[in-house]
Coordinates of C-alpha atoms and ligand atoms in Angstrom, one line a residue:
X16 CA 81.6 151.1 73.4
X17 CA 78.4 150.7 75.6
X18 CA 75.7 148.8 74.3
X19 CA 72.9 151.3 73.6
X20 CA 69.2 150.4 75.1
X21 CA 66.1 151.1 74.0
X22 CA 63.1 150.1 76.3
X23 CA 60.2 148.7 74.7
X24 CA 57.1 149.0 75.7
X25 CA 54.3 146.5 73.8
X26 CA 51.2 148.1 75.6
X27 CA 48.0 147.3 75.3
X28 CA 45.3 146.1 72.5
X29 CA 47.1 146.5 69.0
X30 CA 50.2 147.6 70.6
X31 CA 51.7 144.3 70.8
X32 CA 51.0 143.9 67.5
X33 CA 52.9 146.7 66.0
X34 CA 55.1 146.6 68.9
X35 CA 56.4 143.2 67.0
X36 CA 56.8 144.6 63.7
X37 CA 59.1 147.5 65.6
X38 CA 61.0 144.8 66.9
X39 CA 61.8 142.9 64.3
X40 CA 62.6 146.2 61.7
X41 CA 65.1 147.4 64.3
X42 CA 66.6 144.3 64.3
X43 CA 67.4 144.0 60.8
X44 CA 68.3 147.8 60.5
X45 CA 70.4 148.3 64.4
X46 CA 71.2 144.9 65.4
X47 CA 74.1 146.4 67.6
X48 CA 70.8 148.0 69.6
X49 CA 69.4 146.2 72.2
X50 CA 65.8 146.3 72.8
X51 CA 64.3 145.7 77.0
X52 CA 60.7 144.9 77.1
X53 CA 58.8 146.6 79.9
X54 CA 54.8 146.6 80.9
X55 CA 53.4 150.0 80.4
X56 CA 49.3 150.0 81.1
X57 CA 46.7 148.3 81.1
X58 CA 48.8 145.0 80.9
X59 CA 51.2 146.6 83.8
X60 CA 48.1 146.9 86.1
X61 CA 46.6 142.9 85.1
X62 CA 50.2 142.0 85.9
X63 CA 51.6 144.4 88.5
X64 CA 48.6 146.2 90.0
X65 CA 50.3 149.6 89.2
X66 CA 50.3 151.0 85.4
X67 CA 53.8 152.2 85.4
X68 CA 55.8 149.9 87.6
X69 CA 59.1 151.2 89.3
X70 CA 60.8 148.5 87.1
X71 CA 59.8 150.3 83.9
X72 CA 60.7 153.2 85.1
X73 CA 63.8 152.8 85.8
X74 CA 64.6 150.9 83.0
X75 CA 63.4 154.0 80.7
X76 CA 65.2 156.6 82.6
X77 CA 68.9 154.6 82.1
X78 CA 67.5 154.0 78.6
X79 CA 69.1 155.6 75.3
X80 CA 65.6 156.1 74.8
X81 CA 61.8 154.4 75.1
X82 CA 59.6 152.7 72.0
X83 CA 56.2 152.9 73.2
X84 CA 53.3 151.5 71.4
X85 CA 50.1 152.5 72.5
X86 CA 48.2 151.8 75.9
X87 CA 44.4 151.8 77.3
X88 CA 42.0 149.4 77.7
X89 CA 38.3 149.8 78.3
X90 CA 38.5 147.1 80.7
X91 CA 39.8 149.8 83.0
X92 CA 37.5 152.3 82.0
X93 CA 35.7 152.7 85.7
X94 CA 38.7 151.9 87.6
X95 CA 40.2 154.3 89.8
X96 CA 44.0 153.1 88.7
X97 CA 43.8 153.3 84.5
X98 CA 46.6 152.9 82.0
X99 CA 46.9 156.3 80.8
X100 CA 48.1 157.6 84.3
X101 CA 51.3 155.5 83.3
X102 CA 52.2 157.0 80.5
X103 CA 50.9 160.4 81.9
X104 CA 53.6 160.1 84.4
X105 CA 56.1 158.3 82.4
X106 CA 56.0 161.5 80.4
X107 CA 56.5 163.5 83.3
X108 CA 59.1 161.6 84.7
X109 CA 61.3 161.7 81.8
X110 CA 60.2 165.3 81.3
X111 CA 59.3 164.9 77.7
X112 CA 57.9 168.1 77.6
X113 CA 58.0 168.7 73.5
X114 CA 55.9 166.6 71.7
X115 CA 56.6 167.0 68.2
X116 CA 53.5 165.2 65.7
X117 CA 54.4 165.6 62.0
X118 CA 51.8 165.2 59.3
X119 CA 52.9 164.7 56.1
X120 CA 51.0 164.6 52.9
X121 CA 51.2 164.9 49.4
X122 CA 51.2 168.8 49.5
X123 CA 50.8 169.2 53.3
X124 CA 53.7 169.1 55.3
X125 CA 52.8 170.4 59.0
X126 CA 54.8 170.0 62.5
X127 CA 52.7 170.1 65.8
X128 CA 54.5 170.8 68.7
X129 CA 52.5 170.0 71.2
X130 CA 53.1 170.8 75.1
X131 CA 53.0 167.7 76.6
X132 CA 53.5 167.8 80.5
X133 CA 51.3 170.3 81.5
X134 CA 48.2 172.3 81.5
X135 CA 44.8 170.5 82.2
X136 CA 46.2 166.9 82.4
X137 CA 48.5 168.1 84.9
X138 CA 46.6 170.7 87.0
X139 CA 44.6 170.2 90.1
X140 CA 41.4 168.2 90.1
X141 CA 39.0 167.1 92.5
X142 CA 35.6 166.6 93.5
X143 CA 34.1 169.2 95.9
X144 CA 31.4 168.0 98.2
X145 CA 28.5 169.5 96.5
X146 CA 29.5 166.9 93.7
X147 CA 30.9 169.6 91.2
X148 CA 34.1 167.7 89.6
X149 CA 37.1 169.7 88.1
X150 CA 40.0 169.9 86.2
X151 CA 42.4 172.5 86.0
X152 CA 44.2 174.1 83.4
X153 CA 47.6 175.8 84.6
X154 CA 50.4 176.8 83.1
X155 CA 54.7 178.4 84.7
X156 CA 55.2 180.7 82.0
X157 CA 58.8 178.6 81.9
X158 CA 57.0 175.5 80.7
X159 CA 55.2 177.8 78.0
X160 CA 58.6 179.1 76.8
X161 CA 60.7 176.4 76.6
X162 CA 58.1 174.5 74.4
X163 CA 57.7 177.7 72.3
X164 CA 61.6 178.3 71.9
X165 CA 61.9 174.7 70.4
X166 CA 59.1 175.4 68.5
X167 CA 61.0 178.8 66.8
X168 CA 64.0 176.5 66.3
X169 CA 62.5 174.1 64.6
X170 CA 60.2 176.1 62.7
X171 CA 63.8 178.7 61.6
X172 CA 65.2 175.4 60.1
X173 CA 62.4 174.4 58.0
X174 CA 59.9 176.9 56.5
X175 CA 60.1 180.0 58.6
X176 CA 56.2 180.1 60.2
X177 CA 55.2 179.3 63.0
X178 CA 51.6 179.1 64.3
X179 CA 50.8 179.8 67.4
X180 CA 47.3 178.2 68.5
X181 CA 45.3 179.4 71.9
X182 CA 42.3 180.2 73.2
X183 CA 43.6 183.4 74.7
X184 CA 39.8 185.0 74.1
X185 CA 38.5 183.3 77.0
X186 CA 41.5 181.6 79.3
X187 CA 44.0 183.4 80.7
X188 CA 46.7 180.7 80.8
X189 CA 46.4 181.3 76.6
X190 CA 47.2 185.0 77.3
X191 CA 50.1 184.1 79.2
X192 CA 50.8 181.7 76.2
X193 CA 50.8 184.5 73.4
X194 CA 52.9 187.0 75.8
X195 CA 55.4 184.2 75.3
X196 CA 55.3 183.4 72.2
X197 CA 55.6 187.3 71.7
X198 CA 58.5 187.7 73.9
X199 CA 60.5 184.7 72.2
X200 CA 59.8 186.0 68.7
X201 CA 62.4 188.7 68.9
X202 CA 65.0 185.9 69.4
X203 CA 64.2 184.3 66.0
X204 CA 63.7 187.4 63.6
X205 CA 63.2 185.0 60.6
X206 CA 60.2 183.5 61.9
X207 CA 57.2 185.1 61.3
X208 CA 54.6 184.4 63.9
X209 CA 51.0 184.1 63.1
X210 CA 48.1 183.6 66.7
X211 CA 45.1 181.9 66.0
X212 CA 42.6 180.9 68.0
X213 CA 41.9 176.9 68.9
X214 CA 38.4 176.7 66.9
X215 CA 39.3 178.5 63.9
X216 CA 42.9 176.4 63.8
X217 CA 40.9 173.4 63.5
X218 CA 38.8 174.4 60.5
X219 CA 42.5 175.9 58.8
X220 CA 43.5 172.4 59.3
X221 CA 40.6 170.2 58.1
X222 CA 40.3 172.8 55.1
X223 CA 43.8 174.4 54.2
X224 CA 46.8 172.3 56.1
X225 CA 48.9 173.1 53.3
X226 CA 49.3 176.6 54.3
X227 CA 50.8 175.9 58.1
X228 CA 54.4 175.1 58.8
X229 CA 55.0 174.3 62.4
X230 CA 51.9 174.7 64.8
X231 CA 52.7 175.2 68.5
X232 CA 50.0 174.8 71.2
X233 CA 49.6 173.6 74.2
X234 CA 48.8 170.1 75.7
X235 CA 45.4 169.2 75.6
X236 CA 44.8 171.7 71.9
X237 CA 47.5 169.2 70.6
X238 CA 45.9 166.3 71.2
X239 CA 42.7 167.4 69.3
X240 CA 44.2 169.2 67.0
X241 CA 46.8 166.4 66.4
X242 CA 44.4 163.7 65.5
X243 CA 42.8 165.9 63.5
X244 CA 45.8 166.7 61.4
X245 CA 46.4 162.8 61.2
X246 CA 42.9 162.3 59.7
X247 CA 43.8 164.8 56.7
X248 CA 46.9 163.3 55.7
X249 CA 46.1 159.9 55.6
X250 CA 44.9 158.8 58.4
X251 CA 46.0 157.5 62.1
X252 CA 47.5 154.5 61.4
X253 CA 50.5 156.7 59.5
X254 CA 51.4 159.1 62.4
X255 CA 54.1 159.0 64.2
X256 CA 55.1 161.2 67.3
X257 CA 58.6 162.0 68.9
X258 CA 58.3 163.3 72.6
X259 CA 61.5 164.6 73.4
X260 CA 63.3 166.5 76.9
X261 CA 66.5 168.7 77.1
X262 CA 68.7 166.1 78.2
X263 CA 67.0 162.4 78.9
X264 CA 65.7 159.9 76.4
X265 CA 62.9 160.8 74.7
X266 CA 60.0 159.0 73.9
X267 CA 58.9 157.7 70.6
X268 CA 55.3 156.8 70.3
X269 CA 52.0 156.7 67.3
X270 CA 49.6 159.1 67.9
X271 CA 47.2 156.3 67.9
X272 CA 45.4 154.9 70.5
X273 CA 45.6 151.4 71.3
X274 CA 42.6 150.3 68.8
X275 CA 40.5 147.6 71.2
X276 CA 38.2 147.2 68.4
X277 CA 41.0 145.7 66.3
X278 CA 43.2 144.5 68.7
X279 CA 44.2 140.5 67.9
X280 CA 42.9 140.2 64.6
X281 CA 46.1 140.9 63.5
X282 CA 45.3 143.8 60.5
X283 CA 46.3 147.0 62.5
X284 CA 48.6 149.0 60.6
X285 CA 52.1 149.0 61.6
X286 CA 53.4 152.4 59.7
X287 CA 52.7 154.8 62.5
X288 CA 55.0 152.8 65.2
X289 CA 57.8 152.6 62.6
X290 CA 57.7 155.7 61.5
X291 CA 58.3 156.1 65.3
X292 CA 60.8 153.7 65.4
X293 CA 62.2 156.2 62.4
X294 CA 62.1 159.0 64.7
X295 CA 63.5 157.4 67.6
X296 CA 66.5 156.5 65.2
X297 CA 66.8 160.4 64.5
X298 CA 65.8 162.0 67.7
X299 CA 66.9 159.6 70.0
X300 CA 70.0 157.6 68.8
X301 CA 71.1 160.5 66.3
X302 CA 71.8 157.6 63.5
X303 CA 69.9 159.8 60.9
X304 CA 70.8 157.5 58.0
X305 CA 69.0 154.2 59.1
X306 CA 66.0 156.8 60.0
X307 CA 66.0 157.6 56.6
X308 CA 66.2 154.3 55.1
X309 CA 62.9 153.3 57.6
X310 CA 60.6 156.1 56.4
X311 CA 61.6 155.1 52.3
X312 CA 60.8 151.4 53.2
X313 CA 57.8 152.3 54.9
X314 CA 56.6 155.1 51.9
X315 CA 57.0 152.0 49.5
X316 CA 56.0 149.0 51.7
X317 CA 52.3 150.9 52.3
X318 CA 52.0 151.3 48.5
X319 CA 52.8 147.9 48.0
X320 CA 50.8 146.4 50.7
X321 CA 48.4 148.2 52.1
X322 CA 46.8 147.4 55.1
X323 CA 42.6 148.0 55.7
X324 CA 42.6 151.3 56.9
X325 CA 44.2 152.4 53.7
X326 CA 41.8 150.8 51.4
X327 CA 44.1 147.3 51.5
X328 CA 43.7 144.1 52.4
X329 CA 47.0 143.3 53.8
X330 CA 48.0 142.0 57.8
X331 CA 49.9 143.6 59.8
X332 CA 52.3 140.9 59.8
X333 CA 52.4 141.6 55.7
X334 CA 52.6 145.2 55.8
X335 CA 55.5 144.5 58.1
X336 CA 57.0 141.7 55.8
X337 CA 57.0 144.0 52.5
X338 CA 58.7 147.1 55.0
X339 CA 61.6 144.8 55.6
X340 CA 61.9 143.2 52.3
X341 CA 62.4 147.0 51.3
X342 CA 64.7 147.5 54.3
X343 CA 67.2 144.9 52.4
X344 CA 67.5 145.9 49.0
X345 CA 67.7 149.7 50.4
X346 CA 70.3 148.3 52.7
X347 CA 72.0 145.5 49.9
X348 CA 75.8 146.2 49.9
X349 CA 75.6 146.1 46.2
X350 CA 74.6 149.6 46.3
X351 CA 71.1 151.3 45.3
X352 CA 68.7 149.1 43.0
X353 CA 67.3 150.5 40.1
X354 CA 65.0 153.2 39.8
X355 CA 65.7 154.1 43.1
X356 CA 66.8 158.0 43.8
X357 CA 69.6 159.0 46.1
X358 CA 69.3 159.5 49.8
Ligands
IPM16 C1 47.9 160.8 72.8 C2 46.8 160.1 73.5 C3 47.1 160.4 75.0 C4 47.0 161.8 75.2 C5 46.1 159.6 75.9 C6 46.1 158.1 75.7 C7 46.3 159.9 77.4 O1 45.6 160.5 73.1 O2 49.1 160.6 73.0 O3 47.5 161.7 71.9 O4 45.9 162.4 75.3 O5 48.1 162.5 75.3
MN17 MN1 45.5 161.8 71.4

């Protein structure tokens, strides 16, 4: 059997941090799966000059699938080559056009599905020579409704709503989004579809995310709206994101950023990268089991050490240390230990 690959990619401020305690979970829980490291960023500029080298590239794209822990430093803030247009393009490259950000609470259990390779981080910009700078938003209907059709699918196998979230009062590429969604609804007749517009969306999440099921949208909604979703069920240092294409590997990632402010001081919290890791196990390698053994080891290790963020006062190196000691007994050939409930 092939070895299967999984590229790595450490990143920049706390990602090496969490990056680590990836590494060393996967090891105890796939050791047959072999990780690559690549540079991704800001460290892939210091080093390389360009933030996604042809290297890492190419290692991702023969990949089973890519680990990524966060990127951007505000060393590059005023530079006209930054980290995020490496990951910007390593998405498009890959075309991991469906984004899928789960927030999960006691009570809440919500699925964003964010479109990730288009609209106004992908559209035409430019400076015209009066000085005016612009950004566009455009959208193929064919990138709306193959995001929207996963989003039906996924929300037909879980709770059966789907909310659809635009602007389409004021831009037109959010009246093209709700024709699609329209269109694609008769294909799933036991999903009922519910519009709502992008400002009202984010006070039904602050004040009533238990309501929502899964929440399509497009790119740059999702990444608001995302975060904000984060904050309500616990925070960003718990939420993990899965960034998937029809075919190639898909790319597992936090939805955090890459935390400067914290970044070697060692007390980041490593949950959101392995619950990644978790999804890269489902998503990306299919081994559902192993996923499902990360996510219980991470559910207990955070209430058993909790790192600062949470209201702790545990490393990220402890955090991390408590996951895997769960990791084994879950794992312990002697079968389930007490107390604990049935997969
Ligand atoms: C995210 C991040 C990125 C995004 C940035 C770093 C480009 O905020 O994954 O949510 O906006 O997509
Ligand atoms: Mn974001």
């Amino acid at each position: 059997m092939p070895k299967t690959t999984v590229v790595l990619l450490p990143g920049d401020g706390v990602g090496p941090e969490v990056a680590h305690e990836a590494r060393l979970a996967l090891e105890l829980l796939a050791p047959d799966v072999e990780l690559e490291e690549q540079l991704l960023g800001g460290a892939a500029i210091r080093a390389t000059g360009t933030p996604l080298p042809d290297e890492t590239l190419a290692a991702c794209l023969r990949a089973a699938a890519v680990l990524k822990a966060p990127i951007g430093d505000p060393e590059f803030d005023a530079a006209d080559v930054r980290p995020e247009q490496g990951m910007l393009r390593l998405r498009a490259e890959l075309d991991a056009y469906a984004n899928l950000r789960p927030a999960v609470s006691a009570g809440v259990d919500l699925l964003i599905v964010r479109e990730l390779v288009g609209g106004i981080y992908f559209g035409a910009r430019g400076t015209r020579a009066d000085g005016t700078v612009y950004d566009t938003c455009e959208y193929h209907p064919s990138q709306i409704e193959r995001l929207v059709r996963r989003a039906f699918a996924l929300a037909a196998a879980r709770r059966g709503h789907l909310l659809s979230v635009d602007k389409a009062n004021v831009l037109e590429t959010s009246r093209l989004w709700r024709r699609v969604v329209d269109g694609v609804a008769a294909e799933f007749p036991s999903v009922r579809v519910e519009h709502m517009l992008v400002d009202n969306a984010a006070m039904q999440i602050a004040t009533d995310a238990a309501r929502y099921d899964v929440l399509a949208t497009e790119n740059m909604f999702g990444d608001i709206l995302s975060d904000l979703a984060a904050a309500v069920t616990g925070g960003l240092g718990l939420a993990p994101s899965a960034s998937l294409s029809d075919s190639g590997p898909g790319i597992f990632e936090p939805v955090h950023g890459s935390a400067p402010d914290l970044a070697g001081r060692g007390i980041a919290n490593p949950a959101a990268m392995l619950r990644s890791t978790a999804l890269l196990l489902e998503h990306g390698l299919g081994r559902l089991d192993e996923s499902r053994r990360l996510v219980r080891a991470v559910d207990r290790g955070l209430a058993l050490a909790p790192t600062p963020d949470l209201g702790g006062t545990a490393t990220t190196a402890e955090l991390g240390e408590a996951i895997r000691a769960e990791l084994a007994l879950d794992g312990a050939p002697a079968g389930p230990r007490p107390g604990s409930g049935a997969p």
